[in-house]
Amino acid sequence: MRLSRYFLPVLKENPSEAQIVSHRLMLRAGMIKQSSAGIYSWLPLGFKVLKKIEGIVHEEQMRAGHIPLLMPTMQPAELWKESGRYDDYGEEMLRINDRHGRDMLFGPTNEEMITDIFRAHVSSYKDLPLTLYHVQWKFRDEIRPRFGVMRGREFLMKDGYNFDLTKEDALHSYNRHLVSYLRTYERMGLQAIPMRADGGPIGGDYTHEFLVLAETGESEVFYDSAVTDLTFGDREIDYDSVEECQGVLEEFTTKYARTDETHDEALFNEIPEDRRRVARGIEVGQIFYFGTKYSEALGATVQPGDGKPEPVHMGSHGIGVSRLLGAIIEANHDDNGIIWPEGVTPFHCGIVNLKQGDEAADGACDDLYKALTAAGLDPLYDDRKERAGGKFATMDLIGLPWRITVGPRGLKNGVVELTSRRTGESEELAPEAAVAKIIEVYKDHPTPRGF
């Protein structure tokens, strides 16, 4: 993409309404525009990153054997009344009536809807195990939306639901989701720590939240610092193996890590004092096992062999897709702007032409752009007739991991400058070598192309 043809409405000043870094930088970088309290339009740069995050979520869900579908945003109230949650959920649920006077709601979650789909189409134990998921916009009428996309009213979420014959099978599904989530977050450049949590309005007494440590986190968290040394890495896991998935769960959840809702001071004090940590965390996902809570209420049963129908065991598993974008920025920024991890960057590399209109500089930038594009990468070429300082400030603000700077002086020596946004280190390389290095970097960071 050539920046002269792109829509990137960056701001020079910090917006007064933005209280935290991610909100401020998303507004300044032209990623979002507020429509009303807690509701945003996603502008091209923000939408591009959002689709990268969504793409990684889809890839890792399908890698784990989960099947995508799409459920409606508007749900009939009858299903929620049948489960008993219609009156219990509270004022966060937006309740409306259609033109025929029927009670409807804008779905905050989909346990009832997915259970209704299951009971309509599945009756035999031979169809289990089954895990279905979707990525969909949801609405929760927060009393005080704040922090930009971190606590909005409308948000994009992946929620998945497993159906299993027994509790043991359902706990394997739980473990399988934990493994897939660890892979998902690490691909985005995040360390998301699974912490024992509270089930809340969804229910279930077996649940973990995934939290990214950040000063702006809404949750107070207590943990053994040894958990921050754990990484999933590039290991391959057989998702059908109960032993392998259970082993990962034990590895990542044995050490103490809890939110304030489930914190146990006595257990915490058993940790060596030099490893006890109290911090803030941003929730980016949660997994639940809630047994037969919804299947009993809604009649979702299967017949095991010649026996009588039995309610299936279920769990739900969510990832805050739009919230993740804010969390990534909170964990990856400096005074100059965003620092995107390679896995989710909107553009793989920026190209800055120091002297637009110079024949040699224009030609070299065009060649770099074509070479990177031919390699399957997505560069952003700043071809505007602006001062170099303004171009560098824009690139730092929007946070592309790599920048190639092209100027007449360097070209006389046969080199361009390649700069890492994260470290600030630069090196002079032949244009072909700079392209080769960028290509090599992204071999280890496969990214969905997005938009």
Short mmCIF file of C-alpha atoms in Angstrom, two decimals:
data_model
loop_
_atom_site.label_atom_id
_atom_site.label_comp_id
_atom_site.label_asym_id
_atom_site.label_seq_id
_atom_site.Cartn_x
_atom_site.Cartn_y
_atom_site.Cartn_z
CA MET A 1 0.00 0.00 0.00
CA ARG A 2 1.19 3.52 -0.85
CA LEU A 3 0.53 5.90 2.03
CA SER A 4 -0.53 8.66 -0.38
CA ARG A 5 -3.50 6.45 -1.33
CA TYR A 6 -4.31 5.12 2.15
CA PHE A 7 -6.76 6.46 4.72
CA LEU A 8 -4.70 7.07 7.85
CA PRO A 9 -6.06 10.04 9.85
CA VAL A 10 -3.28 10.35 12.45
CA LEU A 11 -3.49 12.94 15.22
CA LYS A 12 -0.54 15.01 16.48
CA GLU A 13 -2.03 15.75 19.91
CA ASN A 14 -3.13 13.36 22.62
CA PRO A 15 -6.95 13.11 22.81
CA SER A 16 -8.20 14.46 26.12
CA GLU A 17 -10.76 11.67 26.58
CA ALA A 18 -8.18 8.87 26.43
CA GLN A 19 -7.13 7.66 29.89
CA ILE A 20 -4.83 4.76 29.03
CA VAL A 21 -2.04 4.20 26.52
CA SER A 22 -3.86 1.86 24.15
CA HIS A 23 -6.88 4.15 23.83
CA ARG A 24 -4.67 7.19 23.27
CA LEU A 25 -2.47 5.52 20.67
CA MET A 26 -5.36 3.90 18.81
CA LEU A 27 -7.00 7.31 18.42
CA ARG A 28 -3.75 9.04 17.48
CA ALA A 29 -2.79 6.33 14.98
CA GLY A 30 -6.14 6.64 13.22
CA MET A 31 -7.25 3.12 14.12
CA ILE A 32 -10.67 3.83 15.65
CA LYS A 33 -13.25 6.61 15.94
CA GLN A 34 -15.83 6.71 18.71
CA SER A 35 -19.42 6.50 17.51
CA SER A 36 -21.02 6.64 20.96
CA ALA A 37 -19.98 5.66 24.47
CA GLY A 38 -18.15 2.33 24.26
CA ILE A 39 -18.90 1.87 20.54
CA TYR A 40 -16.31 2.47 17.81
CA SER A 41 -15.86 2.53 14.07
CA TRP A 42 -12.78 0.53 13.09
CA LEU A 43 -10.80 2.57 10.59
CA PRO A 44 -8.57 0.82 8.00
CA LEU A 45 -5.41 0.43 10.12
CA GLY A 46 -7.33 -0.78 13.18
CA PHE A 47 -9.52 -3.06 11.09
CA LYS A 48 -6.42 -4.55 9.47
CA VAL A 49 -4.91 -5.51 12.83
CA LEU A 50 -8.27 -6.76 14.07
CA LYS A 51 -8.51 -9.14 11.11
CA LYS A 52 -4.93 -10.36 11.74
CA ILE A 53 -5.87 -11.21 15.32
CA GLU A 54 -9.08 -12.88 14.22
CA GLY A 55 -7.16 -14.88 11.60
CA ILE A 56 -4.74 -16.25 14.21
CA VAL A 57 -7.67 -17.19 16.45
CA HIS A 58 -9.33 -19.09 13.58
CA GLU A 59 -6.10 -20.88 12.62
CA GLU A 60 -5.42 -22.09 16.15
CA GLN A 61 -9.01 -23.12 16.78
CA MET A 62 -9.10 -25.22 13.64
CA ARG A 63 -5.67 -26.64 14.45
CA ALA A 64 -7.23 -27.95 17.67
CA GLY A 65 -10.06 -29.58 15.74
CA HIS A 66 -12.77 -27.04 16.51
CA ILE A 67 -15.42 -26.30 13.89
CA PRO A 68 -16.43 -22.72 12.94
CA LEU A 69 -19.98 -21.53 12.41
CA LEU A 70 -21.80 -18.21 12.84
CA MET A 71 -24.75 -17.53 15.13
CA PRO A 72 -26.98 -14.43 15.03
CA THR A 73 -26.38 -11.34 17.09
CA MET A 74 -30.12 -11.00 17.86
CA GLN A 75 -31.50 -13.81 20.00
CA PRO A 76 -35.05 -14.73 21.06
CA ALA A 77 -35.69 -14.17 24.75
CA GLU A 78 -37.51 -17.51 24.97
CA LEU A 79 -34.22 -19.41 24.98
CA TRP A 80 -32.87 -17.35 27.87
CA LYS A 81 -36.12 -17.71 29.80
CA GLU A 82 -35.89 -21.47 29.26
CA SER A 83 -32.39 -21.57 30.76
CA GLY A 84 -33.36 -19.24 33.61
CA ARG A 85 -30.83 -16.54 32.74
CA TYR A 86 -33.10 -13.93 31.17
CA ASP A 87 -33.86 -12.21 34.46
CA ASP A 88 -30.61 -13.15 36.17
CA TYR A 89 -28.16 -11.64 33.67
CA GLY A 90 -28.80 -8.05 34.73
CA GLU A 91 -28.89 -4.68 33.00
CA GLU A 92 -25.83 -5.39 30.85
CA MET A 93 -28.15 -7.31 28.54
CA LEU A 94 -29.84 -5.10 25.95
CA ARG A 95 -33.47 -6.23 25.79
CA ILE A 96 -35.72 -5.08 22.95
CA ASN A 97 -39.04 -5.89 21.27
CA ASP A 98 -39.44 -6.46 17.56
CA ARG A 99 -42.36 -4.99 15.56
CA HIS A 100 -44.54 -7.94 16.54
CA GLY A 101 -43.97 -7.36 20.25
CA ARG A 102 -41.70 -10.40 20.67
CA ASP A 103 -39.01 -10.19 23.35
CA MET A 104 -35.54 -10.17 21.81
CA LEU A 105 -32.04 -9.41 23.02
CA PHE A 106 -28.68 -8.42 21.58
CA GLY A 107 -26.57 -11.41 22.56
CA PRO A 108 -23.90 -10.90 25.22
CA THR A 109 -22.95 -14.59 24.92
CA ASN A 110 -24.28 -17.71 23.17
CA GLU A 111 -24.65 -20.67 25.55
CA GLU A 112 -28.41 -20.90 25.00
CA MET A 113 -28.21 -20.45 21.22
CA ILE A 114 -25.53 -23.12 20.71
CA THR A 115 -27.35 -25.56 23.00
CA ASP A 116 -30.52 -25.07 20.96
CA ILE A 117 -28.58 -25.85 17.77
CA PHE A 118 -27.12 -28.95 19.37
CA ARG A 119 -30.42 -30.34 20.68
CA ALA A 120 -32.04 -29.85 17.27
CA HIS A 121 -29.42 -31.83 15.34
CA VAL A 122 -27.52 -34.18 17.65
CA SER A 123 -29.03 -37.12 19.52
CA SER A 124 -26.46 -39.92 19.32
CA TYR A 125 -23.37 -40.34 21.44
CA LYS A 126 -21.60 -41.32 18.21
CA ASP A 127 -21.60 -37.62 17.20
CA LEU A 128 -19.47 -36.71 20.23
CA PRO A 129 -17.10 -35.16 21.05
CA LEU A 130 -18.05 -31.94 19.27
CA THR A 131 -16.70 -28.41 19.63
CA LEU A 132 -18.26 -25.53 17.71
CA TYR A 133 -17.13 -21.89 17.78
CA HIS A 134 -17.66 -18.57 16.11
CA VAL A 135 -16.21 -15.05 16.05
CA GLN A 136 -19.01 -12.50 16.38
CA TRP A 137 -19.83 -8.98 17.54
CA LYS A 138 -21.52 -8.84 20.93
CA PHE A 139 -23.07 -6.16 23.10
CA ARG A 140 -23.01 -5.67 26.85
CA ASP A 141 -24.44 -2.43 28.17
CA GLU A 142 -21.61 -1.52 30.53
CA ILE A 143 -22.66 1.03 33.12
CA ARG A 144 -19.40 2.95 32.59
CA PRO A 145 -17.61 2.02 29.36
CA ARG A 146 -14.03 3.28 29.40
CA PHE A 147 -10.48 2.62 28.24
CA GLY A 148 -11.40 2.48 24.56
CA VAL A 149 -11.75 -1.04 23.19
CA MET A 150 -10.63 -2.51 26.52
CA ARG A 151 -14.03 -2.01 28.12
CA GLY A 152 -16.46 -1.16 25.36
CA ARG A 153 -20.11 -1.98 24.98
CA GLU A 154 -19.80 -3.50 21.50
CA PHE A 155 -16.92 -5.93 21.03
CA LEU A 156 -15.69 -8.75 18.83
CA MET A 157 -15.37 -12.08 20.60
CA LYS A 158 -14.55 -15.66 19.82
CA ASP A 159 -16.69 -18.03 21.82
CA GLY A 160 -16.56 -21.79 21.51
CA TYR A 161 -18.65 -24.56 23.05
CA ASN A 162 -17.79 -28.20 23.61
CA PHE A 163 -20.26 -31.08 23.95
CA ASP A 164 -19.04 -34.31 25.52
CA LEU A 165 -20.54 -37.52 26.84
CA THR A 166 -18.74 -37.53 30.20
CA LYS A 167 -17.09 -35.13 32.59
CA GLU A 168 -13.71 -36.69 31.80
CA ASP A 169 -14.20 -36.06 28.09
CA ALA A 170 -15.30 -32.48 28.78
CA LEU A 171 -12.23 -31.81 30.91
CA HIS A 172 -10.07 -33.00 28.02
CA SER A 173 -11.86 -30.43 25.86
CA TYR A 174 -11.08 -27.86 28.55
CA ASN A 175 -7.40 -28.80 28.46
CA ARG A 176 -7.38 -28.75 24.66
CA HIS A 177 -8.68 -25.19 24.73
CA LEU A 178 -6.03 -24.15 27.22
CA VAL A 179 -3.31 -25.45 24.90
CA SER A 180 -4.80 -23.73 21.85
CA TYR A 181 -5.08 -20.44 23.75
CA LEU A 182 -1.46 -20.55 24.84
CA ARG A 183 -0.45 -21.00 21.19
CA THR A 184 -2.78 -18.20 20.10
CA TYR A 185 -1.47 -15.60 22.53
CA GLU A 186 2.19 -16.40 21.96
CA ARG A 187 1.72 -16.02 18.20
CA MET A 188 0.52 -12.50 18.97
CA GLY A 189 3.63 -11.71 20.98
CA LEU A 190 1.83 -11.91 24.33
CA GLN A 191 2.41 -13.82 27.51
CA ALA A 192 -1.08 -14.54 28.79
CA ILE A 193 -1.01 -16.30 32.16
CA PRO A 194 -3.84 -18.74 32.96
CA MET A 195 -5.19 -17.88 36.41
CA ARG A 196 -7.81 -19.57 38.54
CA ALA A 197 -10.93 -17.40 38.26
CA ASP A 198 -14.59 -17.04 39.13
CA GLY A 199 -17.35 -18.36 36.87
CA GLY A 200 -19.53 -15.24 37.06
CA PRO A 201 -22.90 -15.21 35.24
CA ILE A 202 -21.83 -17.98 32.84
CA GLY A 203 -21.43 -20.43 35.72
CA GLY A 204 -19.16 -23.37 36.37
CA ASP A 205 -16.66 -23.98 39.14
CA TYR A 206 -13.75 -24.99 36.91
CA THR A 207 -12.46 -21.97 35.04
CA HIS A 208 -9.28 -20.10 34.18
CA GLU A 209 -8.85 -16.56 32.92
CA PHE A 210 -5.92 -15.61 30.71
CA LEU A 211 -4.39 -12.34 31.82
CA VAL A 212 -1.69 -10.12 30.34
CA LEU A 213 0.26 -8.25 33.00
CA ALA A 214 -0.09 -4.48 32.59
CA GLU A 215 -0.29 -1.48 34.92
CA THR A 216 -3.63 -0.52 33.40
CA GLY A 217 -5.20 -3.93 34.02
CA GLU A 218 -8.62 -3.95 35.66
CA SER A 219 -7.96 -7.06 37.76
CA GLU A 220 -5.64 -7.36 40.73
CA VAL A 221 -3.66 -10.58 40.37
CA PHE A 222 -1.49 -12.63 42.71
CA TYR A 223 1.09 -15.01 41.31
CA ASP A 224 4.33 -16.89 41.68
CA SER A 225 6.90 -15.08 39.53
CA ALA A 226 8.04 -18.48 38.23
CA VAL A 227 4.95 -18.57 35.98
CA THR A 228 6.42 -15.77 33.89
CA ASP A 229 9.30 -18.06 32.91
CA LEU A 230 6.92 -20.49 31.17
CA THR A 231 6.60 -20.42 27.39
CA PHE A 232 4.80 -22.78 25.06
CA GLY A 233 7.17 -22.15 22.16
CA ASP A 234 6.92 -24.03 18.90
CA ARG A 235 6.27 -27.44 20.40
CA GLU A 236 3.78 -29.68 18.61
CA ILE A 237 0.93 -31.13 20.67
CA ASP A 238 -1.37 -33.99 19.73
CA TYR A 239 -4.74 -32.49 20.63
CA ASP A 240 -6.27 -35.97 20.76
CA SER A 241 -3.82 -37.04 23.46
CA VAL A 242 -5.34 -36.75 26.93
CA GLU A 243 -1.90 -37.13 28.50
CA GLU A 244 -0.20 -34.42 26.45
CA CYS A 245 -2.95 -31.84 26.97
CA GLN A 246 -3.19 -32.65 30.68
CA GLY A 247 0.58 -32.26 30.92
CA VAL A 248 0.43 -28.75 29.46
CA LEU A 249 -2.38 -27.78 31.83
CA GLU A 250 -0.38 -28.99 34.83
CA GLU A 251 2.76 -27.21 33.60
CA PHE A 252 0.99 -23.85 33.25
CA THR A 253 -1.47 -23.97 36.17
CA THR A 254 0.36 -25.76 39.01
CA LYS A 255 2.21 -22.65 40.19
CA TYR A 256 0.08 -20.15 42.07
CA ALA A 257 -1.68 -17.59 39.85
CA ARG A 258 -5.10 -16.22 40.77
CA THR A 259 -7.30 -13.21 40.31
CA ASP A 260 -8.48 -11.27 43.35
CA GLU A 261 -11.86 -13.08 43.22
CA THR A 262 -10.29 -16.47 44.01
CA HIS A 263 -7.15 -15.36 45.84
CA ASP A 264 -6.18 -17.51 48.84
CA GLU A 265 -3.82 -15.61 51.12
CA ALA A 266 -2.70 -18.76 52.98
CA LEU A 267 -1.69 -20.54 49.77
CA PHE A 268 -0.03 -17.39 48.46
CA ASN A 269 2.11 -17.12 51.58
CA GLU A 270 3.46 -20.63 50.98
CA ILE A 271 5.34 -19.27 47.95
CA PRO A 272 8.92 -18.17 48.73
CA GLU A 273 8.73 -14.47 49.56
CA ASP A 274 11.06 -13.39 46.76
CA ARG A 275 8.70 -14.94 44.20
CA ARG A 276 5.41 -13.48 45.46
CA ARG A 277 4.01 -10.90 43.08
CA VAL A 278 0.95 -8.63 43.20
CA ALA A 279 0.16 -6.79 40.00
CA ARG A 280 -2.57 -5.75 37.58
CA GLY A 281 -3.75 -7.85 34.65
CA ILE A 282 -5.85 -7.45 31.50
CA GLU A 283 -8.23 -10.32 30.87
CA VAL A 284 -8.00 -11.51 27.24
CA GLY A 285 -9.83 -14.83 27.47
CA GLN A 286 -11.52 -17.35 29.74
CA ILE A 287 -12.34 -21.06 29.60
CA PHE A 288 -15.15 -22.78 31.54
CA TYR A 289 -16.36 -26.26 32.29
CA PHE A 290 -19.93 -26.05 33.61
CA GLY A 291 -21.11 -29.64 33.32
CA THR A 292 -24.81 -30.13 32.51
CA LYS A 293 -26.07 -26.69 33.61
CA TYR A 294 -27.40 -25.72 30.18
CA SER A 295 -27.97 -29.15 28.69
CA GLU A 296 -30.33 -30.13 31.54
CA ALA A 297 -32.24 -26.85 31.37
CA LEU A 298 -32.60 -26.96 27.58
CA GLY A 299 -32.89 -30.71 27.03
CA ALA A 300 -29.65 -31.25 25.14
CA THR A 301 -29.23 -35.01 25.52
CA VAL A 302 -27.70 -37.97 23.73
CA GLN A 303 -28.48 -41.65 24.05
CA PRO A 304 -25.41 -43.71 25.00
CA GLY A 305 -25.94 -47.13 23.45
CA ASP A 306 -29.19 -48.70 24.67
CA GLY A 307 -29.45 -46.55 27.78
CA LYS A 308 -31.78 -43.63 28.49
CA PRO A 309 -30.93 -40.14 27.13
CA GLU A 310 -28.43 -38.25 29.25
CA PRO A 311 -27.58 -34.52 29.27
CA VAL A 312 -24.24 -33.75 27.65
CA HIS A 313 -21.35 -32.17 29.51
CA MET A 314 -20.48 -28.71 28.23
CA GLY A 315 -17.96 -25.93 28.47
CA SER A 316 -17.56 -22.50 26.92
CA HIS A 317 -14.35 -20.79 25.91
CA GLY A 318 -13.95 -17.14 24.98
CA ILE A 319 -11.26 -14.87 23.57
CA GLY A 320 -11.77 -11.10 23.48
CA VAL A 321 -10.63 -10.45 19.91
CA SER A 322 -11.11 -6.67 19.88
CA ARG A 323 -9.90 -6.35 23.49
CA LEU A 324 -6.72 -8.20 22.50
CA LEU A 325 -5.75 -5.33 20.23
CA GLY A 326 -5.73 -2.95 23.17
CA ALA A 327 -3.88 -5.44 25.36
CA ILE A 328 -1.16 -5.91 22.74
CA ILE A 329 -0.59 -2.15 22.63
CA GLU A 330 -0.53 -1.89 26.43
CA ALA A 331 2.24 -4.49 26.45
CA ASN A 332 4.11 -3.14 23.40
CA HIS A 333 4.67 0.61 23.20
CA ASP A 334 7.09 3.40 24.00
CA ASP A 335 6.90 7.20 24.17
CA ASN A 336 6.83 7.44 20.37
CA GLY A 337 3.96 5.06 19.73
CA ILE A 338 2.99 1.44 19.18
CA ILE A 339 5.48 -1.41 18.70
CA TRP A 340 3.61 -4.21 16.91
CA PRO A 341 4.82 -7.79 17.36
CA GLU A 342 5.54 -9.34 13.95
CA GLY A 343 2.63 -11.76 14.28
CA VAL A 344 -0.09 -9.08 14.21
CA THR A 345 1.49 -6.06 12.51
CA PRO A 346 -0.83 -4.33 10.02
CA PHE A 347 2.02 -4.02 7.49
CA HIS A 348 5.14 -6.13 7.56
CA CYS A 349 7.52 -3.27 6.79
CA GLY A 350 7.51 0.47 6.21
CA ILE A 351 9.43 2.08 3.33
CA VAL A 352 10.39 5.74 3.81
CA ASN A 353 11.53 7.78 0.83
CA LEU A 354 13.64 10.67 2.13
CA LYS A 355 13.49 12.58 -1.15
CA GLN A 356 10.26 12.00 -3.00
CA GLY A 357 10.70 13.08 -6.60
CA ASP A 358 14.36 12.07 -6.79
CA GLU A 359 14.64 9.61 -9.67
CA ALA A 360 17.06 7.25 -7.95
CA ALA A 361 15.21 7.26 -4.61
CA ASP A 362 11.81 6.80 -6.27
CA GLY A 363 13.11 3.92 -8.36
CA ALA A 364 14.77 2.18 -5.40
CA CYS A 365 11.59 2.46 -3.29
CA ASP A 366 9.50 1.08 -6.13
CA ASP A 367 11.88 -1.86 -6.49
CA LEU A 368 11.80 -2.57 -2.73
CA TYR A 369 8.01 -2.40 -2.74
CA LYS A 370 7.74 -4.82 -5.65
CA ALA A 371 10.28 -7.26 -4.16
CA LEU A 372 8.55 -7.40 -0.77
CA THR A 373 5.12 -7.75 -2.39
CA ALA A 374 6.38 -10.53 -4.68
CA ALA A 375 7.58 -12.37 -1.54
CA GLY A 376 4.03 -12.36 -0.17
CA LEU A 377 4.63 -9.53 2.28
CA ASP A 378 2.56 -6.39 2.74
CA PRO A 379 4.70 -3.21 2.87
CA LEU A 380 3.55 0.35 3.52
CA TYR A 381 5.40 2.84 1.30
CA ASP A 382 5.41 6.43 2.57
CA ASP A 383 5.53 8.20 -0.77
CA ARG A 384 4.15 11.50 0.51
CA LYS A 385 6.00 14.77 -0.17
CA GLU A 386 6.54 15.39 3.53
CA ARG A 387 9.59 16.17 5.65
CA ALA A 388 11.66 13.19 6.79
CA GLY A 389 10.92 13.96 10.46
CA GLY A 390 7.19 13.77 9.86
CA LYS A 391 7.52 10.47 8.01
CA PHE A 392 9.61 8.95 10.81
CA ALA A 393 7.12 10.16 13.43
CA THR A 394 4.24 8.54 11.57
CA MET A 395 6.10 5.24 11.23
CA ASP A 396 6.99 5.26 14.94
CA LEU A 397 3.41 6.08 15.90
CA ILE A 398 1.78 3.29 13.89
CA GLY A 399 4.49 0.90 15.08
CA LEU A 400 5.52 -1.25 12.10
CA PRO A 401 8.25 -3.64 13.31
CA TRP A 402 10.69 -2.81 10.48
CA ARG A 403 11.48 0.28 8.44
CA ILE A 404 13.60 0.63 5.32
CA THR A 405 14.84 4.19 4.79
CA VAL A 406 15.91 5.19 1.29
CA GLY A 407 17.82 8.36 0.46
CA PRO A 408 20.05 9.67 -2.33
CA ARG A 409 23.17 9.70 -0.13
CA GLY A 410 22.88 6.04 0.84
CA LEU A 411 22.02 4.96 -2.68
CA LYS A 412 25.28 6.50 -3.94
CA ASN A 413 26.99 3.94 -1.69
CA GLY A 414 24.61 1.17 -2.75
CA VAL A 415 22.85 0.89 0.61
CA VAL A 416 19.57 1.54 2.40
CA GLU A 417 18.97 1.69 6.16
CA LEU A 418 17.05 -1.10 7.90
CA THR A 419 15.72 -0.19 11.37
CA SER A 420 14.08 -2.33 14.06
CA ARG A 421 11.21 -0.47 15.73
CA ARG A 422 11.58 -2.51 18.94
CA THR A 423 15.31 -2.01 19.51
CA GLY A 424 15.89 1.16 17.50
CA GLU A 425 19.00 -0.42 15.99
CA SER A 426 19.81 0.34 12.35
CA GLU A 427 22.13 -1.20 9.80
CA GLU A 428 23.11 -0.28 6.29
CA LEU A 429 22.49 -3.01 3.74
CA ALA A 430 22.22 -3.42 0.03
CA PRO A 431 18.54 -3.18 -0.95
CA GLU A 432 18.46 -6.88 -1.87
CA ALA A 433 19.95 -7.83 1.51
CA ALA A 434 17.39 -5.71 3.37
CA VAL A 435 14.56 -7.48 1.54
CA ALA A 436 16.12 -10.88 2.25
CA LYS A 437 16.37 -10.09 5.96
CA ILE A 438 12.71 -9.02 6.17
CA ILE A 439 11.65 -12.19 4.36
CA GLU A 440 13.70 -14.30 6.77
CA VAL A 441 12.15 -12.60 9.83
CA TYR A 442 8.63 -13.44 8.75
CA LYS A 443 9.41 -17.09 8.12
CA ASP A 444 9.29 -17.44 11.92
CA HIS A 445 6.22 -15.22 12.28
CA PRO A 446 3.49 -16.44 9.94
CA THR A 447 0.71 -13.88 9.81
CA PRO A 448 -2.76 -14.00 8.26
CA ARG A 449 -2.78 -11.48 5.44
CA GLY A 450 -5.93 -9.71 6.63
CA PHE A 451 -7.01 -6.63 4.70
#
